Coordinates of C-alpha atoms and ligand atoms in Angstrom, one line a residue:
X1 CA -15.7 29.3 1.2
X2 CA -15.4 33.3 2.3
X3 CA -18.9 33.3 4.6
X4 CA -20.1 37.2 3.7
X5 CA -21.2 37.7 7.4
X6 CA -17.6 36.7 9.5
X7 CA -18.4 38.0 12.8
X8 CA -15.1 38.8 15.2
X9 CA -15.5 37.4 19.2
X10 CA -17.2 40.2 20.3
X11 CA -20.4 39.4 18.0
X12 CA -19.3 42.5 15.2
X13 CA -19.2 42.5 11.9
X14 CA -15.8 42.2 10.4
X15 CA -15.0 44.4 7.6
X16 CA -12.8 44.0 5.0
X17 CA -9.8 45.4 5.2
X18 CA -6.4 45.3 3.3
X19 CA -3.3 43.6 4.8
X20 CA 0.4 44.5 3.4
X21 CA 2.1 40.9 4.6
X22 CA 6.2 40.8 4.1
X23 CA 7.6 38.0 4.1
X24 CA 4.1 36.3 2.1
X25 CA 6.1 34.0 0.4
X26 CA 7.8 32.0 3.5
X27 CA 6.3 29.0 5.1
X28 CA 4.3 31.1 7.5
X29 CA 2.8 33.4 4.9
X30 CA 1.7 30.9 2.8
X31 CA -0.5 29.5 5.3
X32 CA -1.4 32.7 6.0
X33 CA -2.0 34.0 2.4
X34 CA -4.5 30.4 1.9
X35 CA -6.2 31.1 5.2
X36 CA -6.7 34.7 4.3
X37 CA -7.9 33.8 0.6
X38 CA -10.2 31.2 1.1
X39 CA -11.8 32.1 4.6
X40 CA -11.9 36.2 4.3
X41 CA -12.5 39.0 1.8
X42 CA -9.5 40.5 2.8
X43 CA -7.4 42.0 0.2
X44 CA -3.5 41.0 0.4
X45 CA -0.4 43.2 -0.6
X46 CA 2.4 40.0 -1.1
X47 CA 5.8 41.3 -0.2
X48 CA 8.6 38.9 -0.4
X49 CA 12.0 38.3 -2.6
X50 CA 10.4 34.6 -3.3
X51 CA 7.0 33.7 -4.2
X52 CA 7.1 29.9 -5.2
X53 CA 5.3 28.9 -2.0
X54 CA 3.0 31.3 -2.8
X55 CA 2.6 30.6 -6.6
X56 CA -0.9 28.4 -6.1
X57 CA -1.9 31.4 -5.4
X58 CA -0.9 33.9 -7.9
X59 CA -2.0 31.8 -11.1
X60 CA -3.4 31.0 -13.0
X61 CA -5.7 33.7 -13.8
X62 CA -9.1 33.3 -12.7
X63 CA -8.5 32.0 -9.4
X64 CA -11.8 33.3 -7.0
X65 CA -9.3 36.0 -5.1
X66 CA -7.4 36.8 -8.2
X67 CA -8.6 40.6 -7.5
X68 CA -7.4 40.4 -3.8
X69 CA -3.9 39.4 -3.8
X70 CA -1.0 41.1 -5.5
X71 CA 2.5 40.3 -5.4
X72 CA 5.4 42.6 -5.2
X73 CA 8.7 41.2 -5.4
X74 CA 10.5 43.6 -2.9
X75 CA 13.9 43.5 -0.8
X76 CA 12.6 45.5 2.1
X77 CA 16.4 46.4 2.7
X78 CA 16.3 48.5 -0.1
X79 CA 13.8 49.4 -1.9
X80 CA 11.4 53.5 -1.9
X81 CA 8.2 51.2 -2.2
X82 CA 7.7 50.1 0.8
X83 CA 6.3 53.1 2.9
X84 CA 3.9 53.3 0.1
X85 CA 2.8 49.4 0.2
X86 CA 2.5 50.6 3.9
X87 CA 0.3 53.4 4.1
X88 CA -1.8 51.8 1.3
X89 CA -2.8 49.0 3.9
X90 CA -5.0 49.1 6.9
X91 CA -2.5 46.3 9.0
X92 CA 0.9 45.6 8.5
X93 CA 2.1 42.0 9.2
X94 CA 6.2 41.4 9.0
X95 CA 7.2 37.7 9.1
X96 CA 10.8 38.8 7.0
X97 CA 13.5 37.4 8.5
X98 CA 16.6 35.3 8.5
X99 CA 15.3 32.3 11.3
X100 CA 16.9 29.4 10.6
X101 CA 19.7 28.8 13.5
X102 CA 22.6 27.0 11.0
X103 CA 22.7 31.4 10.1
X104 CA 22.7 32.4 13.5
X105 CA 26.5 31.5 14.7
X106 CA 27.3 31.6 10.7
X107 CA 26.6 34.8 9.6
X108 CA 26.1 36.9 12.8
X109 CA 25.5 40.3 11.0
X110 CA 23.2 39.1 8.3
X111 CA 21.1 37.8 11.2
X112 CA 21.3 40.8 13.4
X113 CA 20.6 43.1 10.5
X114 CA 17.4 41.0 8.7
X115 CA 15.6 41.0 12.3
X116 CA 16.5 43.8 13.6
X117 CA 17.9 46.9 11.3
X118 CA 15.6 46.1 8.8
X119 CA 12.8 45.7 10.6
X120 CA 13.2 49.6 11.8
X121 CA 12.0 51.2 8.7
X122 CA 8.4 48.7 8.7
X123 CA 7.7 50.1 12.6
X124 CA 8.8 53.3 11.4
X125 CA 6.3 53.7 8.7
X126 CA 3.7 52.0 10.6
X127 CA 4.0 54.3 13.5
X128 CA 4.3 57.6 11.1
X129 CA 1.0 56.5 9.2
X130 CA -1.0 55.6 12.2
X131 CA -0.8 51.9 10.9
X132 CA -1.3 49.0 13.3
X133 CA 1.4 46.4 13.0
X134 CA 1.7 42.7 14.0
X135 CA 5.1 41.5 14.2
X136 CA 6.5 38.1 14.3
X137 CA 9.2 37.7 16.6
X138 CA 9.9 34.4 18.5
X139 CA 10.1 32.0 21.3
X140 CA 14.0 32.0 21.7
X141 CA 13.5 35.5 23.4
X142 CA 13.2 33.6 26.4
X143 CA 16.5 31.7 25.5
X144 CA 17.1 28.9 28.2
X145 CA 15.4 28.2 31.0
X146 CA 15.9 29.0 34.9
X147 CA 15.7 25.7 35.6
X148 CA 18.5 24.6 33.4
X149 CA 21.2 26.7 35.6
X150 CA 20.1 24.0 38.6
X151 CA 21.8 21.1 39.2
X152 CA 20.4 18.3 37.0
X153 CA 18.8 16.5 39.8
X154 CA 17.3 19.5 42.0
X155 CA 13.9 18.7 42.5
X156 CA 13.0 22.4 41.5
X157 CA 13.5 21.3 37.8
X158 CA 9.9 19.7 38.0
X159 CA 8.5 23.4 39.2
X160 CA 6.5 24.7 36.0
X161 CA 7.6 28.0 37.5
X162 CA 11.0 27.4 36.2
X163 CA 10.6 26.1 33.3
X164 CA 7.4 27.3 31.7
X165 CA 7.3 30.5 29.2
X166 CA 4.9 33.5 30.7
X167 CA 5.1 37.0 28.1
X168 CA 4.7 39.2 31.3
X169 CA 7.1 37.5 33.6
X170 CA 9.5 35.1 32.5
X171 CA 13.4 36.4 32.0
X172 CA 14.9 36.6 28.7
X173 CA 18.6 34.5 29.1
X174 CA 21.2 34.4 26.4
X175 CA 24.6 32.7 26.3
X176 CA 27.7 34.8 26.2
X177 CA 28.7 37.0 23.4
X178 CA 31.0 34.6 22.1
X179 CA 27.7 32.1 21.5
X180 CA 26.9 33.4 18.5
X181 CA 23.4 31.3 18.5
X182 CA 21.8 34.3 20.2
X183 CA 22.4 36.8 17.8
X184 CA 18.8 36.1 16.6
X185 CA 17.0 36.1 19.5
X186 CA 18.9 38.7 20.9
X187 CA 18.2 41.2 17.8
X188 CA 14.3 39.7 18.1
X189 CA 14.2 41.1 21.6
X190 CA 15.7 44.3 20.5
X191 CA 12.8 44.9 17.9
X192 CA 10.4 43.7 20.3
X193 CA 11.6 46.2 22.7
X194 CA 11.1 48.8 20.3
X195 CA 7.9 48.3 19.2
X196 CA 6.6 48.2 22.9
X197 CA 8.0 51.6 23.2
X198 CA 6.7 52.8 19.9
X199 CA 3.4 51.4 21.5
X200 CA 3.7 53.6 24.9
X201 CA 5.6 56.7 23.4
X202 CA 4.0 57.3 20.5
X203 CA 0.5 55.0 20.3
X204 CA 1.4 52.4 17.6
X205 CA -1.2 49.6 17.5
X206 CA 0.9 46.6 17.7
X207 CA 0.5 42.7 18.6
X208 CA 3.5 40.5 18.7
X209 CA 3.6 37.2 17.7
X210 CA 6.0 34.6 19.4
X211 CA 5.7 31.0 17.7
X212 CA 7.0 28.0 19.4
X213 CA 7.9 25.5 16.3
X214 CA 5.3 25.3 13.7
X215 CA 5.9 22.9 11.7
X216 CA 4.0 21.7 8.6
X217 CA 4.0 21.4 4.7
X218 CA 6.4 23.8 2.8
X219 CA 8.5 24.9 5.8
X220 CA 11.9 25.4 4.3
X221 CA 13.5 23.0 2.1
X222 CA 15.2 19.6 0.8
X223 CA 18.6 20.3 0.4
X224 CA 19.9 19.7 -3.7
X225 CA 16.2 19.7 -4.8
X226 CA 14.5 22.9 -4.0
X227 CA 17.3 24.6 -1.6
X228 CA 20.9 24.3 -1.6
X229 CA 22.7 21.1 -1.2
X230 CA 24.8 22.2 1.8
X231 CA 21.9 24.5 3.4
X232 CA 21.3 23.4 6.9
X233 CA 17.4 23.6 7.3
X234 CA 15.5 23.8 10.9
X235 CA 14.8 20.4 12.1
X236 CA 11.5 19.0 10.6
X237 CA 13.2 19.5 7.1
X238 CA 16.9 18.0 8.2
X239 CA 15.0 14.9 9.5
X240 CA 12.6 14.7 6.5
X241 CA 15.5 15.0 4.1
X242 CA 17.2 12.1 5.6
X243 CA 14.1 10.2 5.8
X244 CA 14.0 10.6 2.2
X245 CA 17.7 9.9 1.3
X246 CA 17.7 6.8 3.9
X247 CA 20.1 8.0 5.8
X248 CA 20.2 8.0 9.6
X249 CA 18.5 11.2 11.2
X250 CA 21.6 13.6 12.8
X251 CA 20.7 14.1 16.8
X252 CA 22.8 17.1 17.8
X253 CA 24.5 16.6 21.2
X254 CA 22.4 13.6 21.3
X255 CA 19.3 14.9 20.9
X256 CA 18.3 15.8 24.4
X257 CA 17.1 19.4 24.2
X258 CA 13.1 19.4 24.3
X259 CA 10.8 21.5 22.3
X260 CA 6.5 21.6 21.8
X261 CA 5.8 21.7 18.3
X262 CA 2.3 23.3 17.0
X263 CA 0.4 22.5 13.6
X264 CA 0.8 25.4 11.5
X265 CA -2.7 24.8 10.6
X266 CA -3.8 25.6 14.0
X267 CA -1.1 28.4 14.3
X268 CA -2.6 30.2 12.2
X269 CA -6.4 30.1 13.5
X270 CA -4.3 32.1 16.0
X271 CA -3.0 34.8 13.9
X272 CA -6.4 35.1 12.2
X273 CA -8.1 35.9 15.2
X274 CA -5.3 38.7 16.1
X275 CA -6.2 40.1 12.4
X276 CA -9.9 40.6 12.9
X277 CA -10.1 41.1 16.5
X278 CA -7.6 44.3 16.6
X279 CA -9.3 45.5 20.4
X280 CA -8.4 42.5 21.7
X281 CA -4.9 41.6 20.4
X282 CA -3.4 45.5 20.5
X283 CA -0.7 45.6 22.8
X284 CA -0.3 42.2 23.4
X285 CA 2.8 39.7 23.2
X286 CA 1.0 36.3 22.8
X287 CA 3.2 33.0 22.8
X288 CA 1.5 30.4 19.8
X289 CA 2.7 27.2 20.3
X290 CA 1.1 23.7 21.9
X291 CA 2.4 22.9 25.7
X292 CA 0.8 19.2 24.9
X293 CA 3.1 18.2 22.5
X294 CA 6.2 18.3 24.0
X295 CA 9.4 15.8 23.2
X296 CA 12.9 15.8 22.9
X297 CA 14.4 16.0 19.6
X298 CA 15.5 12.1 20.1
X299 CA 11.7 11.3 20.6
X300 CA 11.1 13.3 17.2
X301 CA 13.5 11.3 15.5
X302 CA 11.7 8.0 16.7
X303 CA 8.7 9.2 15.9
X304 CA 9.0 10.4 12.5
X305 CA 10.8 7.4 11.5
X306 CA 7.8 5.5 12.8
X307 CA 5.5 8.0 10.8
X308 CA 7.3 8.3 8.1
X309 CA 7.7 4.1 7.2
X310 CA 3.6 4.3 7.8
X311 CA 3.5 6.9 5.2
X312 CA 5.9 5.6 2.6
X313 CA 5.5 1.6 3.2
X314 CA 9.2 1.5 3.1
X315 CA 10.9 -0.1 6.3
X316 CA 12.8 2.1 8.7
X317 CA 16.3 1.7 8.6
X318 CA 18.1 -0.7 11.6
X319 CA 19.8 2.3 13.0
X320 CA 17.6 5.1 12.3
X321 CA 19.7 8.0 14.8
X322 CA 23.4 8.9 14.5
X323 CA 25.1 11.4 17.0
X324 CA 26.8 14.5 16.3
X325 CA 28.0 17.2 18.1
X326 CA 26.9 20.9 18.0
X327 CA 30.4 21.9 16.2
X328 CA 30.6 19.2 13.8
X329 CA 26.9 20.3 12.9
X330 CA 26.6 24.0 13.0
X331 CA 30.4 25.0 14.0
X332 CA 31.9 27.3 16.5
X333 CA 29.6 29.4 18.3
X334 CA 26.2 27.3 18.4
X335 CA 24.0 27.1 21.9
X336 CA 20.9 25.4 22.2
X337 CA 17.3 26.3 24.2
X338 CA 16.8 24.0 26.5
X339 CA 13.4 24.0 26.8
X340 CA 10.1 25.7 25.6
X341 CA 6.5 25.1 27.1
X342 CA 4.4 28.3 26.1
X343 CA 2.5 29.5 28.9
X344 CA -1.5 30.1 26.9
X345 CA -3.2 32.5 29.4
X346 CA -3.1 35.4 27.7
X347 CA -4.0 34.1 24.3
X348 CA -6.5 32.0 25.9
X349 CA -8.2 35.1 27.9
X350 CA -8.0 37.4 25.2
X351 CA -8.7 35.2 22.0
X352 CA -10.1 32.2 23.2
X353 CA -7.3 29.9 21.5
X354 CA -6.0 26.7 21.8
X355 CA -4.5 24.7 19.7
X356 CA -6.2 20.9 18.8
X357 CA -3.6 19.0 16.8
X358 CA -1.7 16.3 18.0
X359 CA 2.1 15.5 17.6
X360 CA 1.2 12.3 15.6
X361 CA -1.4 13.6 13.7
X362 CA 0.4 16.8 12.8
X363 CA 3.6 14.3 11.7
X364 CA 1.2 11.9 9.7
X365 CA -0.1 14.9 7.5
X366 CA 3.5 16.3 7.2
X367 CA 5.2 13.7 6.5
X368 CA 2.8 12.4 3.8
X369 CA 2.8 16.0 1.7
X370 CA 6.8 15.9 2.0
X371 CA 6.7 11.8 0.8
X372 CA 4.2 13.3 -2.1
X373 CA 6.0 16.3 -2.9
X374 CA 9.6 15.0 -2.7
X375 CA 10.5 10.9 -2.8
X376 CA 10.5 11.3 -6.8
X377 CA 12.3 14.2 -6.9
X378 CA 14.9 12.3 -4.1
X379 CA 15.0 9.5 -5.7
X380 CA 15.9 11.2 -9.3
X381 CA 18.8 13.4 -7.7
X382 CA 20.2 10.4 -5.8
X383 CA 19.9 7.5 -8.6
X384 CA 23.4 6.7 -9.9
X385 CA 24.5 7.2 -13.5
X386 CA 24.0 4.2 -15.7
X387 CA 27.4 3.1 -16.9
X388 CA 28.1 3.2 -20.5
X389 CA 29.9 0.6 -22.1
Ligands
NAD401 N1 8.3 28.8 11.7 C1 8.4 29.0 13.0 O1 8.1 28.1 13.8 C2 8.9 30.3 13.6 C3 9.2 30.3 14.9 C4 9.6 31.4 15.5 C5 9.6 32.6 14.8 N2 9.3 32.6 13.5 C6 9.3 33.9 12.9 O2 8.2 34.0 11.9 C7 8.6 34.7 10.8 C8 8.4 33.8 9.5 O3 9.0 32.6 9.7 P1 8.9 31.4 8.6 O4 9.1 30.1 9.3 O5 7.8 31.6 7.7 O6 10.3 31.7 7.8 P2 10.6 31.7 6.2 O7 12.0 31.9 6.0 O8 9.9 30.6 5.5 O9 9.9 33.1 5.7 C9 10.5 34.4 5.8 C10 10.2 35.1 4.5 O10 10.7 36.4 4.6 C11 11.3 36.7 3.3 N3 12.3 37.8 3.5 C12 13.4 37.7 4.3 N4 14.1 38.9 4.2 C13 13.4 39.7 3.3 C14 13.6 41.0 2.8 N5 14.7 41.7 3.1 N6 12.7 41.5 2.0 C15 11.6 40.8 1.6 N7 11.4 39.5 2.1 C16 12.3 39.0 2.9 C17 12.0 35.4 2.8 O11 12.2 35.4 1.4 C18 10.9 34.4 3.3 O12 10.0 34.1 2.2 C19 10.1 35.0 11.0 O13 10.2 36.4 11.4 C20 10.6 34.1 12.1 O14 11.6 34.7 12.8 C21 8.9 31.5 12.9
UGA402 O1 10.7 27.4 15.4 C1 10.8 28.2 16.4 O2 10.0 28.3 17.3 C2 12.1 28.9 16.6 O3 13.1 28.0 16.8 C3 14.0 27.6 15.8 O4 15.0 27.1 16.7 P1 15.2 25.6 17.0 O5 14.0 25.0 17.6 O6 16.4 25.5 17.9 O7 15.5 25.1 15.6 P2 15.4 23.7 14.8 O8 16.3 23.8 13.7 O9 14.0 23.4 14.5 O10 16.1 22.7 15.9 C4 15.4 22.1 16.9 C5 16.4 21.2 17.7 O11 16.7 20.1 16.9 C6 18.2 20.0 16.8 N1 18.5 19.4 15.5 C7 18.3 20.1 14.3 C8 18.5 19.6 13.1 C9 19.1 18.2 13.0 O12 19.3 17.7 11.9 N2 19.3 17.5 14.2 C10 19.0 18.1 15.4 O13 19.2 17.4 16.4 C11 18.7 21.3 17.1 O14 20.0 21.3 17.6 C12 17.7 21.8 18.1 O15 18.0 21.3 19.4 C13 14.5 28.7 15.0 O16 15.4 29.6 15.7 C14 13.4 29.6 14.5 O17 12.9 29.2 13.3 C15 12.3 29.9 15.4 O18 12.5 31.2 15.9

């Protein structure tokens, strides 16, 4: 329930204030939009293309926050309304984007363009209007790691201080041109860049966000039942699709690349806190993400076949892991991260956050809402024609 009284860290009261959110109706958002509703009396301004994530939301009439959420189905590439969306809102928060990597060596300039060209016109209005902005941008501005240009078995590789990601000090390291992977990242940085200097030129109030893999219901999509049946999802959807299907879960160059995954629940306690506690979060970059629950992608494949035959009572299959290589998968151009542990100082000093969900736990609640949400609808799509005589 929305407690009248919300105080922010500092012991004030928080007033209510209205939040123009694009991108509401992606994984992210709707966590965002339920946290907002249900916790706050903060009024929400829905932009997105989509909004069937957010649909519990919007109907059916009479819901308690009917009066403080309003969609509006905009392409932000195109269309007058958004300066006015923006200047009718206290905060802006952009989570648009193209951010799944299959896109990133695919289609280069649709990437480049949705994170960075048309994300100009939101810091523009922001910064004209005297509006304060939170941006999302994202871990893979660090790219790889210093550690991973040492030989593999230079004892270096075990110093945190070459491996671990720190906002104000670690180096941002991208592949050649010709690895079209870091199109994404690269056009992140680019925006990030700007907004900084937006910040220092011209006083826009900014925070920007840097998530290291949240994961958690509704992120993406199952291939031929709610998405595309060739669409190449980010990894906790590829793995629960073939969960799902019984088929044996694809490792990519074997799997070896590492990455901490955070609940999206406790994600976005995170960007809550940045919301109502705008003195202590302006002009910050803050990595979100959980150093503790770190694996490689192998060890996520083990584990979520584990998980997922708790969850569904069905046995795992004998050979739950196939290998593939980064071409076969993605095609030409793909490069991976090597490594991400979020360094939490600054979030920690200036918000007071960490996160408190387990790897397990955080795969047990996931995997059941994707078993409930989707073995039928699997199981329908997959079942073979019944021959007629
Ligand atoms: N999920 C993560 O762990 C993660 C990690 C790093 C960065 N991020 C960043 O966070 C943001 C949100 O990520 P997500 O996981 O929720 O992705 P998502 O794809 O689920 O959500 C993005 C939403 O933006 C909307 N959108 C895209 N282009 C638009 C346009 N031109 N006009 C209007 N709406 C548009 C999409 O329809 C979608 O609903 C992105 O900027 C992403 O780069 C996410
Ligand atoms: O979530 C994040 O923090 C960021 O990272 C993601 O990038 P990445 O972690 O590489 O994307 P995933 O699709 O989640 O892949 C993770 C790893 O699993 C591997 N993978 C993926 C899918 C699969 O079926 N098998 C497999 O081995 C990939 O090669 C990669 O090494 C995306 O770029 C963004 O959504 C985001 O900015």
């Amino acid at each position: 329930m929305a407690s009248p009284t919300r105080v922010d860290l500092d012991g004030n009261q928080i007033k209510p204030i209205t939040i123009c959110m694009i991108g509401a109706g992606g994984f992210i958002g709707s966590h965002l939009c339920e946290k907002i509703l249900s916790e706050t009396q903060h009024t929400i301004l829905a932009v997105d293309v989509y909004n069937d994530k957010v649909k519990h939301l919007l109907e059916p009439a009479g819901l308690p926050w009917a009066d403080r959420i309003r969609f509006h189905r905009v392409n932000i590439k195109h269309d007058s309304r958004l300066e006015g969306l923006i200047k009718m809102a206290d905060l802006t928060i952009n989570l648009a984007a193209i951010c799944t990597p299959a896109d990133y060596n695919t289609r280069p300039l649709d990437t480049i363009y949705s994170n960075f060209i048309d994300a100009l016109p939101v810091v523009k209005y922001c910064s004209e209007n005297g509006k304060r902005l939170i941006h999302f941008s994202t871990c893979e501005v660090y790219g790889k790691t210093i550690g991973s240009f040492l030989p593999k078995d230079h004892p270096l590789r075990q110093d945190p201080s070459f491996y671990v990601l720190k906002e104000d000090a670690s180096p941002c390291i991208f592949g050649p041109i010709e690895k079209q992977r870091w199109s994404y990242a690269c056009a992140k940085q680019l925006i990030e860049r700007l907004i900084y200097a937006e910040g220092a030129e011209n006083g826009l109030e900014f925070t920007i966000v840097r998530p290291f893999n949240w994961i958690g219901p509704r992120m993406d999509f199952i291939p031929g039942v709610d998405g595309p049946s060739e669409g190449v999802p980010r990894v906790l959807a590829c793995f629960s699709n073939n969960l799902l299907r019984r088929e044996p879960l694809k490792l990519v160059d074997g799997g070896q690349s590492q990455r901490t995954f955070v609940y999206i629940k406790d994600a976005i306690e995170a960007v809550l806190l940045m919301i109502e506690n705008p003195a202590r979060a302006n002009g910050h970059i803050f990595n979100v993400g959980n150093p503790n629950n770190e694996v490689t992608v192998k060890q996520l494949a083990e584990m979520m076949t584990q998980v997922y035959a708790n969850v569904s009572g069905e046995p795992s299959l004998e050979e739950p892991t196939i290998d593939v290589s980064s071409k076969e998968f993605y095609g030409e151009g793909y490069d991976d991260s090597d490594k991400r542990i979020p360094d939490m100082t600054i979030i920690n000093k200036q918000l007071g956050w960490n996160p408190k969900t387990s790897l397990w736990d955080l795969l047990e609640s996931t995997l059941t809402y994707q078993h409930r949400t989707y073995a039928e609808a699997v199981k329908q799509a997959t079942a073979k024609p019944v021959a007629s005589s």
